[in-house]
mmCIF file of C-alpha atoms in Angstrom:
data_model
loop_
_atom_site.group_PDB
_atom_site.id
_atom_site.type_symbol
_atom_site.label_atom_id
_atom_site.label_comp_id
_atom_site.label_asym_id
_atom_site.label_seq_id
_atom_site.Cartn_x
_atom_site.Cartn_y
_atom_site.Cartn_z
ATOM 1 C CA UNK W 1 0.166 -0.100 -0.015
ATOM 2 C CA UNK W 2 1.961 3.826 -1.166
ATOM 3 C CA UNK W 3 2.056 6.065 1.651
ATOM 4 C CA UNK W 4 1.001 8.625 -0.217
ATOM 5 C CA UNK W 5 -1.966 10.231 0.139
ATOM 6 C CA UNK W 6 -4.469 10.656 -3.230
ATOM 7 C CA UNK W 7 -3.252 13.997 -5.322
ATOM 8 C CA UNK W 8 -4.494 16.877 -3.456
ATOM 9 C CA UNK W 9 -6.586 19.370 -5.457
ATOM 10 C CA UNK W 10 -3.964 22.370 -5.259
ATOM 11 C CA UNK W 11 -6.521 24.826 -6.168
ATOM 12 C CA UNK W 12 -4.733 28.448 -5.886
ATOM 13 C CA UNK W 13 -8.175 30.127 -6.954
ATOM 14 C CA UNK W 14 -9.496 28.992 -3.011
ATOM 15 C CA UNK W 15 -7.465 31.190 -1.721
ATOM 16 C CA UNK W 16 -8.893 34.932 -1.176
ATOM 17 C CA UNK W 17 -5.810 37.996 -1.153
ATOM 18 C CA UNK W 18 -7.836 39.432 1.335
ATOM 19 C CA UNK W 19 -9.175 38.566 4.748
ATOM 20 C CA UNK W 20 -12.939 38.426 6.111
ATOM 21 C CA UNK W 21 -12.605 42.601 6.918
ATOM 22 C CA UNK W 22 -11.426 43.116 3.367
ATOM 23 C CA UNK W 23 -8.124 43.815 4.678
ATOM 24 C CA UNK W 24 -5.207 42.449 2.801
ATOM 25 C CA UNK W 25 -3.761 39.671 3.807
ATOM 26 C CA UNK W 26 0.115 39.100 4.761
ATOM 27 C CA UNK W 27 2.755 37.511 2.266
ATOM 28 C CA UNK W 28 3.592 35.410 5.073
ATOM 29 C CA UNK W 29 -0.471 34.135 5.823
ATOM 30 C CA UNK W 30 -0.501 33.225 2.139
ATOM 31 C CA UNK W 31 2.107 31.692 1.402
ATOM 32 C CA UNK W 32 1.025 29.270 4.860
ATOM 33 C CA UNK W 33 -2.259 28.804 3.338
ATOM 34 C CA UNK W 34 -1.314 27.617 -0.198
ATOM 35 C CA UNK W 35 1.573 25.301 1.913
ATOM 36 C CA UNK W 36 -1.043 23.794 4.044
ATOM 37 C CA UNK W 37 -3.137 22.376 0.555
ATOM 38 C CA UNK W 38 -0.016 20.103 0.740
ATOM 39 C CA UNK W 39 -0.032 16.514 2.513
ATOM 40 C CA UNK W 40 2.561 17.526 5.254
ATOM 41 C CA UNK W 41 4.110 15.345 7.249
ATOM 42 C CA UNK W 42 7.309 14.309 9.615
ATOM 43 C CA UNK W 43 9.720 11.706 10.235
ATOM 44 C CA UNK W 44 11.043 10.347 13.461
ATOM 45 C CA UNK W 45 13.874 12.670 13.282
ATOM 46 C CA UNK W 46 11.389 15.578 13.782
ATOM 47 C CA UNK W 47 12.154 16.592 10.332
ATOM 48 C CA UNK W 48 9.483 18.107 8.332
ATOM 49 C CA UNK W 49 8.293 16.932 4.216
ATOM 50 C CA UNK W 50 5.173 17.512 1.836
ATOM 51 C CA UNK W 51 3.705 15.952 -1.072
ATOM 52 C CA UNK W 52 3.708 17.281 -4.171
ATOM 53 C CA UNK W 53 2.382 15.890 -6.963
ATOM 54 C CA UNK W 54 3.940 16.855 -10.098
ATOM 55 C CA UNK W 55 2.815 15.118 -13.004
ATOM 56 C CA UNK W 56 1.910 11.281 -12.612
ATOM 57 C CA UNK W 57 3.807 11.076 -10.535
ATOM 58 C CA UNK W 58 5.017 11.890 -6.152
ATOM 59 C CA UNK W 59 7.858 13.878 -5.092
ATOM 60 C CA UNK W 60 8.648 14.024 -1.323
ATOM 61 C CA UNK W 61 10.483 17.330 -0.161
ATOM 62 C CA UNK W 62 12.212 18.640 2.866
ATOM 63 C CA UNK W 63 10.028 22.026 4.111
ATOM 64 C CA UNK W 64 13.596 23.631 4.996
ATOM 65 C CA UNK W 65 14.900 23.900 1.458
ATOM 66 C CA UNK W 66 15.867 26.089 -0.919
ATOM 67 C CA UNK W 67 14.064 23.923 -3.693
ATOM 68 C CA UNK W 68 10.756 24.437 -1.375
ATOM 69 C CA UNK W 69 11.433 27.448 -0.492
ATOM 70 C CA UNK W 70 11.286 29.140 -4.746
ATOM 71 C CA UNK W 71 8.036 26.179 -5.170
ATOM 72 C CA UNK W 72 6.207 28.003 -2.736
ATOM 73 C CA UNK W 73 7.515 31.543 -3.947
ATOM 74 C CA UNK W 74 6.478 30.515 -7.831
ATOM 75 C CA UNK W 75 3.144 29.565 -6.375
ATOM 76 C CA UNK W 76 2.580 33.354 -4.518
ATOM 77 C CA UNK W 77 3.298 34.942 -7.745
ATOM 78 C CA UNK W 78 1.493 33.084 -9.588
ATOM 79 C CA UNK W 79 -1.514 33.551 -6.909
ATOM 80 C CA UNK W 80 -1.254 37.696 -6.623
ATOM 81 C CA UNK W 81 1.254 38.821 -9.399
ATOM 82 C CA UNK W 82 4.052 39.742 -7.514
ATOM 83 C CA UNK W 83 6.785 38.370 -5.139
ATOM 84 C CA UNK W 84 7.287 37.085 -1.751
ATOM 85 C CA UNK W 85 10.083 38.688 0.212
ATOM 86 C CA UNK W 86 12.505 36.438 1.808
ATOM 87 C CA UNK W 87 11.185 37.181 5.407
ATOM 88 C CA UNK W 88 7.844 36.381 4.847
ATOM 89 C CA UNK W 89 8.897 33.030 3.416
ATOM 90 C CA UNK W 90 11.475 32.363 6.109
ATOM 91 C CA UNK W 91 8.459 32.955 8.382
ATOM 92 C CA UNK W 92 6.190 31.638 6.064
ATOM 93 C CA UNK W 93 8.541 28.149 6.442
ATOM 94 C CA UNK W 94 8.982 27.833 10.188
ATOM 95 C CA UNK W 95 5.378 27.485 10.481
ATOM 96 C CA UNK W 96 4.607 24.694 8.197
ATOM 97 C CA UNK W 97 7.751 22.859 9.770
ATOM 98 C CA UNK W 98 5.604 23.511 12.946
ATOM 99 C CA UNK W 99 2.931 22.718 11.380
ATOM 100 C CA UNK W 100 3.914 19.236 10.107
ATOM 101 C CA UNK W 101 6.401 18.182 13.710
ATOM 102 C CA UNK W 102 3.237 18.757 15.898
ATOM 103 C CA UNK W 103 0.046 18.494 14.022
ATOM 104 C CA UNK W 104 1.186 15.726 11.126
ATOM 105 C CA UNK W 105 1.621 12.319 10.679
ATOM 106 C CA UNK W 106 4.754 10.625 10.891
ATOM 107 C CA UNK W 107 6.080 8.470 8.412
ATOM 108 C CA UNK W 108 9.562 7.060 7.618
ATOM 109 C CA UNK W 109 11.418 8.742 4.674
ATOM 110 C CA UNK W 110 14.170 6.814 2.975
ATOM 111 C CA UNK W 111 17.395 7.568 0.815
ATOM 112 C CA UNK W 112 18.771 5.515 -2.071
ATOM 113 C CA UNK W 113 17.597 2.468 -0.391
ATOM 114 C CA UNK W 114 14.445 1.485 1.328
ATOM 115 C CA UNK W 115 13.014 -1.678 3.010
ATOM 116 C CA UNK W 116 9.374 -3.132 4.320
ATOM 117 C CA UNK W 117 7.358 -6.500 4.925
ATOM 118 C CA UNK W 118 7.308 -6.532 1.467
ATOM 119 C CA UNK W 119 10.777 -5.997 0.030
ATOM 120 C CA UNK W 120 13.289 -4.001 -0.299
ATOM 121 C CA UNK W 121 13.446 -0.758 -2.625
ATOM 122 C CA UNK W 122 15.769 1.300 -4.539
ATOM 123 C CA UNK W 123 14.670 4.584 -5.576
ATOM 124 C CA UNK W 124 15.932 5.347 -9.543
ATOM 125 C CA UNK W 125 16.436 8.542 -9.471
ATOM 126 C CA UNK W 126 14.924 9.230 -12.603
ATOM 127 C CA UNK W 127 12.256 12.218 -13.777
ATOM 128 C CA UNK W 128 9.280 9.887 -13.541
ATOM 129 C CA UNK W 129 10.529 8.783 -9.799
ATOM 130 C CA UNK W 130 10.232 5.236 -10.279
ATOM 131 C CA UNK W 131 11.436 2.939 -7.756
ATOM 132 C CA UNK W 132 12.621 -1.348 -8.293
ATOM 133 C CA UNK W 133 10.611 -3.166 -6.217
ATOM 134 C CA UNK W 134 12.579 -6.573 -5.217
ATOM 135 C CA UNK W 135 10.668 -9.548 -3.613
ATOM 136 C CA UNK W 136 11.538 -13.149 -2.772
ATOM 137 C CA UNK W 137 9.802 -13.730 -6.182
ATOM 138 C CA UNK W 138 11.896 -11.722 -7.949
ATOM 139 C CA UNK W 139 11.889 -7.624 -8.904
ATOM 140 C CA UNK W 140 9.950 -5.347 -11.439
ATOM 141 C CA UNK W 141 10.052 -1.406 -12.351
ATOM 142 C CA UNK W 142 7.336 0.737 -10.705
ATOM 143 C CA UNK W 143 5.670 3.690 -11.285
ATOM 144 C CA UNK W 144 4.697 4.237 -7.861
ATOM 145 C CA UNK W 145 6.610 4.102 -4.802
ATOM 146 C CA UNK W 146 4.895 2.643 -1.919
ATOM 147 C CA UNK W 147 7.570 4.091 0.563
ATOM 148 C CA UNK W 148 8.962 7.852 0.904
ATOM 149 C CA UNK W 149 12.156 8.608 -0.778
ATOM 150 C CA UNK W 150 14.031 11.983 -0.548
ATOM 151 C CA UNK W 151 16.421 12.900 -3.294
ATOM 152 C CA UNK W 152 19.182 15.069 -3.014
ATOM 153 C CA UNK W 153 21.682 17.548 -4.514
ATOM 154 C CA UNK W 154 23.704 15.045 -6.884
ATOM 155 C CA UNK W 155 22.275 11.370 -6.825
ATOM 156 C CA UNK W 156 21.849 10.134 -11.023
ATOM 157 C CA UNK W 157 19.475 7.687 -12.277
ATOM 158 C CA UNK W 158 19.678 3.929 -12.041
ATOM 159 C CA UNK W 159 20.465 1.990 -15.026
ATOM 160 C CA UNK W 160 17.591 0.681 -16.039
ATOM 161 C CA UNK W 161 17.656 -3.050 -14.942
ATOM 162 C CA UNK W 162 18.266 -5.848 -18.242
ATOM 163 C CA UNK W 163 15.936 -9.129 -16.844
ATOM 164 C CA UNK W 164 18.502 -11.297 -18.975
ATOM 165 C CA UNK W 165 21.407 -9.892 -17.059
ATOM 166 C CA UNK W 166 24.724 -11.967 -17.081
ATOM 167 C CA UNK W 167 27.330 -10.641 -14.787
ATOM 168 C CA UNK W 168 30.213 -12.080 -16.375
ATOM 169 C CA UNK W 169 30.095 -8.182 -18.563
ATOM 170 C CA UNK W 170 31.106 -6.802 -14.964
ATOM 171 C CA UNK W 171 34.508 -8.237 -14.832
ATOM 172 C CA UNK W 172 35.019 -7.327 -18.331
ATOM 173 C CA UNK W 173 35.120 -3.617 -16.492
ATOM 174 C CA UNK W 174 36.892 -4.301 -13.265
ATOM 175 C CA UNK W 175 40.688 -4.862 -12.910
ATOM 176 C CA UNK W 176 39.959 -7.362 -10.282
ATOM 177 C CA UNK W 177 41.449 -10.718 -9.510
ATOM 178 C CA UNK W 178 39.031 -14.357 -9.955
ATOM 179 C CA UNK W 179 39.552 -14.795 -6.423
ATOM 180 C CA UNK W 180 37.991 -11.196 -4.822
ATOM 181 C CA UNK W 181 34.588 -11.472 -7.892
ATOM 182 C CA UNK W 182 32.748 -13.135 -4.895
ATOM 183 C CA UNK W 183 33.766 -10.222 -2.269
ATOM 184 C CA UNK W 184 32.624 -7.548 -5.057
ATOM 185 C CA UNK W 185 29.515 -9.256 -5.485
ATOM 186 C CA UNK W 186 28.758 -9.822 -1.819
ATOM 187 C CA UNK W 187 29.739 -6.362 -1.140
ATOM 188 C CA UNK W 188 27.233 -5.517 -4.203
ATOM 189 C CA UNK W 189 24.180 -6.888 -2.906
ATOM 190 C CA UNK W 190 24.624 -5.502 0.722
ATOM 191 C CA UNK W 191 25.160 -2.116 -0.119
ATOM 192 C CA UNK W 192 21.476 -3.041 -1.749
ATOM 193 C CA UNK W 193 19.723 -3.912 1.971
ATOM 194 C CA UNK W 194 18.792 -0.977 4.304
ATOM 195 C CA UNK W 195 20.324 -2.536 7.527
ATOM 196 C CA UNK W 196 24.211 -3.688 7.591
ATOM 197 C CA UNK W 197 26.324 -3.976 8.572
ATOM 198 C CA UNK W 198 28.170 -3.177 5.981
ATOM 199 C CA UNK W 199 31.783 -4.038 4.634
ATOM 200 C CA UNK W 200 33.987 -1.931 3.849
ATOM 201 C CA UNK W 201 35.553 -2.189 0.156
ATOM 202 C CA UNK W 202 39.334 -1.446 0.241
ATOM 203 C CA UNK W 203 40.941 -0.549 -3.374
ATOM 204 C CA UNK W 204 44.510 -1.052 -2.722
ATOM 205 C CA UNK W 205 47.015 -0.461 -6.062
ATOM 206 C CA UNK W 206 49.970 1.261 -7.052
ATOM 207 C CA UNK W 207 49.769 4.184 -9.353
ATOM 208 C CA UNK W 208 48.130 2.978 -13.094
ATOM 209 C CA UNK W 209 45.685 -0.264 -11.445
ATOM 210 C CA UNK W 210 42.358 1.943 -12.277
ATOM 211 C CA UNK W 211 41.098 1.758 -8.740
ATOM 212 C CA UNK W 212 39.094 5.005 -9.000
ATOM 213 C CA UNK W 213 37.498 3.534 -11.805
ATOM 214 C CA UNK W 214 36.366 0.386 -9.970
ATOM 215 C CA UNK W 215 35.124 2.418 -7.125
ATOM 216 C CA UNK W 216 33.130 4.623 -10.575
ATOM 217 C CA UNK W 217 31.388 0.886 -11.311
ATOM 218 C CA UNK W 218 30.079 -0.082 -8.721
ATOM 219 C CA UNK W 219 29.234 2.895 -7.150
ATOM 220 C CA UNK W 220 27.163 3.490 -10.759
ATOM 221 C CA UNK W 221 25.435 0.596 -10.099
ATOM 222 C CA UNK W 222 24.055 0.794 -6.484
ATOM 223 C CA UNK W 223 24.243 4.762 -5.596
ATOM 224 C CA UNK W 224 25.081 6.866 -9.347
ATOM 225 C CA UNK W 225 26.386 10.173 -8.352
ATOM 226 C CA UNK W 226 27.248 13.559 -10.804
ATOM 227 C CA UNK W 227 29.662 13.264 -7.964
ATOM 228 C CA UNK W 228 30.797 9.404 -7.774
ATOM 229 C CA UNK W 229 33.811 10.016 -6.034
ATOM 230 C CA UNK W 230 35.063 12.840 -3.214
ATOM 231 C CA UNK W 231 38.016 13.543 -1.206
ATOM 232 C CA UNK W 232 38.692 12.065 2.392
ATOM 233 C CA UNK W 233 37.260 14.687 4.896
ATOM 234 C CA UNK W 234 38.881 16.658 6.960
ATOM 235 C CA UNK W 235 37.245 16.575 9.999
ATOM 236 C CA UNK W 236 34.499 14.701 11.716
ATOM 237 C CA UNK W 237 31.204 17.130 10.547
ATOM 238 C CA UNK W 238 32.033 17.127 6.768
ATOM 239 C CA UNK W 239 31.935 12.958 7.071
ATOM 240 C CA UNK W 240 28.911 13.214 8.669
ATOM 241 C CA UNK W 241 27.916 15.592 6.333
ATOM 242 C CA UNK W 242 28.296 12.786 3.750
ATOM 243 C CA UNK W 243 27.365 10.227 5.127
ATOM 244 C CA UNK W 244 23.808 11.517 5.660
ATOM 245 C CA UNK W 245 23.764 12.482 2.408
ATOM 246 C CA UNK W 246 25.047 10.119 -0.174
ATOM 247 C CA UNK W 247 23.824 6.332 -0.120
ATOM 248 C CA UNK W 248 27.203 4.911 -0.830
ATOM 249 C CA UNK W 249 30.097 6.705 0.749
ATOM 250 C CA UNK W 250 33.549 6.801 -1.901
ATOM 251 C CA UNK W 251 36.928 8.166 -0.399
ATOM 252 C CA UNK W 252 39.199 8.308 -3.313
ATOM 253 C CA UNK W 253 43.488 8.646 -3.240
ATOM 254 C CA UNK W 254 43.777 8.331 0.937
ATOM 255 C CA UNK W 255 47.192 8.630 1.574
ATOM 256 C CA UNK W 256 47.290 6.477 5.300
ATOM 257 C CA UNK W 257 43.874 6.432 7.598
ATOM 258 C CA UNK W 258 43.707 9.208 10.959
ATOM 259 C CA UNK W 259 42.664 7.123 13.671
ATOM 260 C CA UNK W 260 39.605 10.052 13.894
ATOM 261 C CA UNK W 261 38.580 8.786 10.159
ATOM 262 C CA UNK W 262 39.165 4.974 10.801
ATOM 263 C CA UNK W 263 36.942 5.417 13.896
ATOM 264 C CA UNK W 264 34.050 7.314 11.965
ATOM 265 C CA UNK W 265 33.906 5.051 8.773
ATOM 266 C CA UNK W 266 33.858 1.383 11.280
ATOM 267 C CA UNK W 267 30.307 3.049 13.229
ATOM 268 C CA UNK W 268 29.561 4.123 9.982
ATOM 269 C CA UNK W 269 29.523 0.457 8.887
ATOM 270 C CA UNK W 270 28.515 -1.618 11.903
ATOM 271 C CA UNK W 271 26.319 0.547 13.521
ATOM 272 C CA UNK W 272 27.434 3.816 16.234
ATOM 273 C CA UNK W 273 25.874 7.194 16.795
ATOM 274 C CA UNK W 274 27.936 9.649 15.234
ATOM 275 C CA UNK W 275 27.504 13.613 16.677
ATOM 276 C CA UNK W 276 28.018 16.896 16.292
ATOM 277 C CA UNK W 277 27.140 20.087 17.824
ATOM 278 C CA UNK W 278 23.611 21.564 16.166
ATOM 279 C CA UNK W 279 24.524 25.080 14.638
ATOM 280 C CA UNK W 280 24.127 28.585 16.241
ATOM 281 C CA UNK W 281 23.881 26.383 19.743
ATOM 282 C CA UNK W 282 26.487 26.463 22.107
ATOM 283 C CA UNK W 283 24.582 23.251 24.437
ATOM 284 C CA UNK W 284 22.535 21.561 22.039
ATOM 285 C CA UNK W 285 23.773 18.257 19.987
ATOM 286 C CA UNK W 286 22.734 16.681 16.930
ATOM 287 C CA UNK W 287 22.873 12.531 16.940
ATOM 288 C CA UNK W 288 23.247 10.680 13.934
ATOM 289 C CA UNK W 289 23.013 6.232 14.017
ATOM 290 C CA UNK W 290 23.144 5.954 9.772
ATOM 291 C CA UNK W 291 25.358 2.714 8.731
ATOM 292 C CA UNK W 292 26.416 2.873 4.960
ATOM 293 C CA UNK W 293 28.649 0.858 2.118
ATOM 294 C CA UNK W 294 31.672 2.764 2.109
ATOM 295 C CA UNK W 295 34.425 2.396 -0.425
ATOM 296 C CA UNK W 296 38.370 3.913 0.026
ATOM 297 C CA UNK W 297 41.171 3.415 -2.509
ATOM 298 C CA UNK W 298 44.815 4.242 -2.341
ATOM 299 C CA UNK W 299 48.344 3.268 -2.566
ATOM 300 C CA UNK W 300 49.146 3.071 1.423
ATOM 301 C CA UNK W 301 47.955 0.376 3.390
ATOM 302 C CA UNK W 302 45.103 1.669 5.061
ATOM 303 C CA UNK W 303 43.376 -1.452 7.007
ATOM 304 C CA UNK W 304 46.832 -1.619 9.925
ATOM 305 C CA UNK W 305 43.930 -0.553 12.705
ATOM 306 C CA UNK W 306 42.476 -4.167 13.840
ATOM 307 C CA UNK W 307 38.983 -2.828 14.130
ATOM 308 C CA UNK W 308 38.786 -1.321 11.072
ATOM 309 C CA UNK W 309 40.569 -4.389 9.254
ATOM 310 C CA UNK W 310 37.683 -6.560 10.838
ATOM 311 C CA UNK W 311 35.344 -4.637 8.773
ATOM 312 C CA UNK W 312 37.337 -4.683 5.708
ATOM 313 C CA UNK W 313 37.064 -6.359 1.896
ATOM 314 C CA UNK W 314 40.681 -6.086 0.998
ATOM 315 C CA UNK W 315 41.758 -5.968 -2.191
ATOM 316 C CA UNK W 316 45.119 -6.021 -4.002
ATOM 317 C CA UNK W 317 45.444 -4.455 -7.277
ATOM 318 C CA UNK W 318 47.411 -5.598 -10.617
ATOM 319 C CA UNK W 319 48.681 -2.742 -12.638
ATOM 320 C CA UNK W 320 47.475 -2.708 -16.478
ATOM 321 C CA UNK W 321 49.378 -2.968 -18.996
ATOM 322 C CA UNK W 322 49.647 -0.282 -21.644
ATOM 323 C CA UNK W 323 48.169 -2.533 -24.226
ATOM 324 C CA UNK W 324 45.100 -2.972 -22.283
ATOM 325 C CA UNK W 325 44.071 0.704 -21.354
ATOM 326 C CA UNK W 326 41.174 2.203 -23.034
ATOM 327 C CA UNK W 327 40.175 6.033 -23.618
ATOM 328 C CA UNK W 328 38.089 7.163 -20.075
ATOM 329 C CA UNK W 329 35.226 7.833 -23.114
ATOM 330 C CA UNK W 330 35.546 4.216 -23.988
ATOM 331 C CA UNK W 331 35.250 2.675 -20.429
ATOM 332 C CA UNK W 332 32.115 4.832 -20.333
ATOM 333 C CA UNK W 333 30.683 4.149 -23.060
ATOM 334 C CA UNK W 334 31.073 -0.180 -22.155
ATOM 335 C CA UNK W 335 29.853 1.285 -19.027
ATOM 336 C CA UNK W 336 26.684 2.186 -19.924
ATOM 337 C CA UNK W 337 26.492 -0.424 -22.542
ATOM 338 C CA UNK W 338 27.019 -3.761 -19.718
ATOM 339 C CA UNK W 339 25.357 -1.908 -16.433
ATOM 340 C CA UNK W 340 21.210 -2.769 -17.476
ATOM 341 C CA UNK W 341 22.499 -6.355 -18.022
ATOM 342 C CA UNK W 342 25.323 -6.614 -14.310
ATOM 343 C CA UNK W 343 22.247 -4.393 -12.819
ATOM 344 C CA UNK W 344 19.622 -7.300 -13.463
ATOM 345 C CA UNK W 345 21.682 -10.273 -12.101
ATOM 346 C CA UNK W 346 22.424 -8.051 -8.997
ATOM 347 C CA UNK W 347 18.581 -7.607 -8.410
ATOM 348 C CA UNK W 348 17.961 -11.533 -8.552
ATOM 349 C CA UNK W 349 20.796 -11.838 -6.107
ATOM 350 C CA UNK W 350 18.841 -9.910 -3.774
ATOM 351 C CA UNK W 351 16.067 -11.274 -4.405
ATOM 352 C CA UNK W 352 17.734 -14.691 -3.708
ATOM 353 C CA UNK W 353 18.832 -13.275 -0.784
ATOM 354 C CA UNK W 354 14.794 -12.171 0.321
ATOM 355 C CA UNK W 355 14.503 -15.800 -0.296
ATOM 356 C CA UNK W 356 16.920 -17.021 1.781
ATOM 357 C CA UNK W 357 18.073 -15.182 4.103
ATOM 358 C CA UNK W 358 15.675 -17.187 6.961
ATOM 359 C CA UNK W 359 17.376 -20.526 5.556
ATOM 360 C CA UNK W 360 20.955 -19.627 6.563
ATOM 361 C CA UNK W 361 22.650 -20.723 10.102
ATOM 362 C CA UNK W 362 26.822 -20.498 10.511
ATOM 363 C CA UNK W 363 28.434 -22.466 13.368
ATOM 364 C CA UNK W 364 30.244 -19.514 13.910
ATOM 365 C CA UNK W 365 29.225 -15.427 13.277
ATOM 366 C CA UNK W 366 32.629 -13.175 13.254
ATOM 367 C CA UNK W 367 32.209 -9.172 14.198
ATOM 368 C CA UNK W 368 30.167 -8.778 10.890
ATOM 369 C CA UNK W 369 27.764 -12.049 11.112
ATOM 370 C CA UNK W 370 25.172 -10.528 9.782
ATOM 371 C CA UNK W 371 26.826 -9.438 6.141
ATOM 372 C CA UNK W 372 27.725 -13.130 6.171
ATOM 373 C CA UNK W 373 24.906 -14.646 6.314
ATOM 374 C CA UNK W 374 23.525 -12.636 3.732
ATOM 375 C CA UNK W 375 26.143 -12.411 1.265
ATOM 376 C CA UNK W 376 25.621 -16.618 1.443
ATOM 377 C CA UNK W 377 21.676 -15.751 0.615
ATOM 378 C CA UNK W 378 21.801 -14.217 -1.853
ATOM 379 C CA UNK W 379 24.357 -16.643 -3.720
ATOM 380 C CA UNK W 380 22.230 -19.142 -4.122
ATOM 381 C CA UNK W 381 24.087 -22.387 -3.441
ATOM 382 C CA UNK W 382 27.095 -20.765 -5.303
ATOM 383 C CA UNK W 383 29.694 -21.597 -2.579
ATOM 384 C CA UNK W 384 32.064 -19.420 -2.980
ATOM 385 C CA UNK W 385 32.164 -16.222 -0.976
ATOM 386 C CA UNK W 386 32.794 -18.026 2.036
ATOM 387 C CA UNK W 387 36.106 -19.694 1.599
ATOM 388 C CA UNK W 388 37.458 -15.964 -0.258
ATOM 389 C CA UNK W 389 35.310 -14.324 2.913
ATOM 390 C CA UNK W 390 37.340 -15.764 5.575
ATOM 391 C CA UNK W 391 41.091 -16.361 3.043
ATOM 392 C CA UNK W 392 40.969 -12.430 3.213
ATOM 393 C CA UNK W 393 40.113 -12.148 6.593
ATOM 394 C CA UNK W 394 43.549 -13.709 7.227
ATOM 395 C CA UNK W 395 45.318 -11.702 4.706
ATOM 396 C CA UNK W 396 43.906 -8.538 6.870
ATOM 397 C CA UNK W 397 45.376 -10.039 9.772
ATOM 398 C CA UNK W 398 48.576 -10.501 8.465
ATOM 399 C CA UNK W 399 48.672 -7.089 6.706
ATOM 400 C CA UNK W 400 48.095 -5.243 10.486
ATOM 401 C CA UNK W 401 50.438 -7.616 12.400
ATOM 402 C CA UNK W 402 52.791 -6.374 9.746
ATOM 403 C CA UNK W 403 51.774 -2.543 9.952
ATOM 404 C CA UNK W 404 53.228 -3.165 14.302
ATOM 405 C CA UNK W 405 57.038 -2.793 14.991
ATOM 406 C CA UNK W 406 56.107 -4.500 17.581
ATOM 407 C CA UNK W 407 54.838 -7.518 15.909
ATOM 408 C CA UNK W 408 56.913 -7.049 12.930
ATOM 409 C CA UNK W 409 60.111 -8.053 15.616
ATOM 410 C CA UNK W 410 58.510 -11.156 17.366
ATOM 411 C CA UNK W 411 57.590 -12.607 13.492
ATOM 412 C CA UNK W 412 60.979 -11.897 12.374
ATOM 413 C CA UNK W 413 62.375 -14.179 15.696
ATOM 414 C CA UNK W 414 60.011 -16.356 15.025
ATOM 415 C CA UNK W 415 61.524 -16.933 11.341
ATOM 416 C CA UNK W 416 57.965 -15.984 9.817
ATOM 417 C CA UNK W 417 58.358 -15.890 5.574
ATOM 418 C CA UNK W 418 55.640 -13.791 3.812
ATOM 419 C CA UNK W 419 54.021 -16.896 1.331
ATOM 420 C CA UNK W 420 52.316 -14.510 -0.545
#
């Protein structure tokens, strides 16, 4: 059942610019009346939203945004023939937000990925506001979303998936070792469900290993963005803003890992509060419990801290020869061509995960146990992931030990030789 209301009749002609005594209403009063014609609601965090029925689809807009203010201002202009000043708009939005918080119903809002008892939903972020619905029976494209999705600046549309999927096309785009392929697939299907834990995918390699290209492809298949790769944040507030506004976090060209960033990424992976002081307040603190899938790449070893390593999937990329290199234009052409069939297969795997998850019972659960169970369920009997995962974890532990001077000294004394 859809959470959106029936299309309201937004008739500006029903609003009178004069009050009962024939006096001209204030701009703020008229703006509030216009906004009150929309279905308003709030989320569990108290943020206020409105449904806008545009053409044949519904859009969910946060009230306290520039876009909503511009929409409200435009409606006022259509009604009165004059503009609305900034002060009146600010007063109106503040009143409408209070009304949404204290007089209207509470709903859950989602960014890119949603999950209900019916299944998993992916916002396609196209102009029609369509969504992908994935259930244990399969997947389909819906013209009308049964959940409330919001969109942030920079979010781009998913490729339209093909029912005749072909995952082998993915390996034509990625410079990934064959033994790491099950890990990549597990990361992608994990990124398509609402709750984690989510592994941190770490791409390491020297220059010329296409680390950034791999990261771009993986994000394109789950959470396309006009700016897919970001520089590492300078402080935790910047990291929090990025996590709130993107479903998948991708940090490019890291040079080492600062302790605060390592800790923040661990909390983002398995859950844990990220906090920041509320703007314009010395005492209020804004708390956010956010989980997100994330990718980092770099040349240096960045998985040296044990807590970070236990949450990571580490992929070492090999250099690409000059003969195998292709232009950026050709790479984008191939990605656009192959993405529909790749995404179709990934959606099939998510459907398999929903179908099989209740039957998965592992004898031992590591720190990322829920992720491990989901990855095994989504394999639908292939049986390749667990072996690759435990081997990868062993390699990560070894990397952490080798980064410790004390552990390295003990290993040297014991005559340890790395067989890799």
